[in-house]
Amino acid sequence: MESQLQEYVIAQALRRTARAVPGIADVYGGRLGEIATYGRGSRVPGVRVWSEAGRVHVEVHVVVAYTPDVALPALADLVRTRLRQQLRDLAVTAIGAIDVVIDDLRFDETPLATGAT
C-alpha cells in the first residue's frame, strides 16, 4: 500500500509539471477517466505511475494547445525532459520509461503561450 501512495504523490507532482509546460493545454484522463494513478480514496487523472523491476515508469497523456508552428515531437520531448527533472527533484533515482502521449489538439482563438496552471 505504501508503494501505491508514493506513486500517487509522484503522479500529482508530474501532473502539475506537465500542465506547466508551454504549449500544453491540459492532461487527458481518457473518455471514461481510465488513465490515472490511484491513491487512498482519490486519483490523479491523465498520469500513470508504476514501479516495475525497481524502476519508476510514467505515462502522461496531454492535450496540446495548437499553433501553426508547434512541432509535436519536440513538444513531447520537452514534456519528457521536464518530467524526468521533476522525478530527479523528487529523489527518484531509478527512472524507467517516460511516455508522453498526445491525445488531442486544442484549437483556441488565442493560443496559450505559457501552458495551463
Coordinates of C-alpha atoms in Angstrom, one line a residue:
M1 CA 0.0 0.0 0.0
E2 CA 2.9 2.4 0.7
S3 CA 4.1 1.9 -2.9
Q4 CA 0.7 3.0 -4.2
L5 CA 0.7 6.1 -2.0
Q6 CA 4.2 7.0 -3.2
E7 CA 3.2 6.6 -6.8
Y8 CA 0.1 8.8 -6.2
V9 CA 2.3 11.6 -4.7
I10 CA 4.7 11.3 -7.7
A11 CA 1.8 11.4 -10.1
Q12 CA 0.4 14.6 -8.5
A13 CA 3.8 16.4 -9.0
L14 CA 4.2 15.1 -12.6
R15 CA 0.7 16.3 -13.5
R16 CA 1.5 19.8 -12.3
T17 CA 4.8 19.7 -14.2
A18 CA 3.2 18.6 -17.4
R19 CA 0.5 21.2 -17.2
A20 CA 3.1 23.9 -16.7
V21 CA 4.9 23.2 -20.0
P22 CA 4.3 26.0 -22.6
G23 CA 2.0 24.6 -25.3
I24 CA 0.3 22.0 -23.1
A25 CA -3.4 22.9 -22.6
D26 CA -4.1 20.2 -20.1
V27 CA -3.7 16.5 -19.3
Y28 CA -6.2 14.0 -20.5
G29 CA -7.7 11.3 -18.3
G30 CA -9.4 9.3 -21.0
R31 CA -13.0 9.2 -22.2
L32 CA -14.1 7.3 -19.1
G33 CA -11.3 8.5 -16.7
E34 CA -9.4 5.3 -17.1
I35 CA -6.0 7.0 -17.4
A36 CA -5.0 7.7 -13.8
T37 CA -2.9 6.8 -10.8
Y38 CA -4.9 5.8 -7.8
G39 CA -4.3 6.6 -4.2
R40 CA -6.3 6.4 -1.0
G41 CA -9.8 7.5 -2.0
S42 CA -8.6 9.6 -4.9
R43 CA -6.8 9.5 -8.2
V44 CA -4.6 11.7 -10.5
P45 CA -6.2 11.8 -13.9
G46 CA -4.0 11.8 -17.0
V47 CA -0.9 10.3 -15.4
R48 CA 0.0 6.7 -14.8
V49 CA 2.9 6.0 -12.5
W50 CA 4.0 2.4 -11.6
S51 CA 7.0 0.6 -10.4
E52 CA 8.4 -2.4 -12.3
A53 CA 11.8 -4.2 -11.8
G54 CA 12.8 -1.5 -9.3
R55 CA 12.2 1.4 -11.7
V56 CA 9.6 4.1 -11.8
H57 CA 7.7 4.2 -15.1
V58 CA 5.5 7.1 -16.3
E59 CA 2.8 7.6 -18.9
V60 CA 1.4 11.1 -19.3
H61 CA -1.5 11.9 -21.7
V62 CA -1.7 15.5 -22.8
V63 CA -3.8 17.9 -24.9
V64 CA -1.7 20.4 -26.9
A65 CA -2.7 24.0 -27.5
Y66 CA -2.3 24.0 -31.2
T67 CA -0.4 26.7 -33.1
P68 CA 0.8 26.5 -36.7
D69 CA 4.4 26.4 -35.6
V70 CA 4.0 23.7 -33.0
A71 CA 6.3 20.7 -33.5
L72 CA 4.7 17.8 -31.7
P73 CA 7.8 15.6 -31.3
A74 CA 9.8 18.5 -29.9
L75 CA 7.0 19.4 -27.5
A76 CA 6.7 15.8 -26.3
D77 CA 10.5 15.7 -25.8
L78 CA 10.2 18.9 -23.7
V79 CA 7.5 17.4 -21.6
R80 CA 9.6 14.2 -21.1
T81 CA 12.6 16.3 -20.1
R82 CA 10.7 18.3 -17.6
L83 CA 9.1 15.1 -16.1
R84 CA 12.5 13.4 -15.8
Q85 CA 13.8 16.5 -14.0
Q86 CA 10.8 16.5 -11.7
L87 CA 11.4 12.9 -10.9
R88 CA 15.1 13.7 -10.0
D89 CA 13.9 16.6 -7.8
L90 CA 11.7 14.1 -6.0
A91 CA 14.8 11.9 -5.4
V92 CA 13.6 9.2 -7.7
T93 CA 16.9 7.6 -8.9
A94 CA 15.7 4.6 -10.8
I95 CA 13.8 6.1 -13.7
G96 CA 12.3 3.8 -16.4
A97 CA 10.4 4.8 -19.5
I98 CA 8.6 8.1 -19.6
D99 CA 5.9 8.0 -22.3
V100 CA 4.2 11.2 -23.4
V101 CA 1.0 10.6 -25.4
I102 CA -0.6 13.5 -27.3
D103 CA -4.3 12.6 -27.2
D104 CA -5.8 15.8 -28.6
L105 CA -5.1 19.2 -30.0
R106 CA -7.0 22.2 -28.8
F107 CA -7.7 24.9 -31.3
D108 CA -8.4 28.1 -29.5
E109 CA -8.7 31.6 -30.9
T110 CA -5.9 32.7 -28.7
P111 CA -3.2 30.1 -28.4
L112 CA -1.7 29.5 -25.0
A113 CA 1.8 30.9 -24.5
T114 CA 2.6 29.6 -21.1
G115 CA 0.7 26.4 -20.5
A116 CA -2.1 25.7 -18.1
T117 CA -1.8 26.3 -14.4

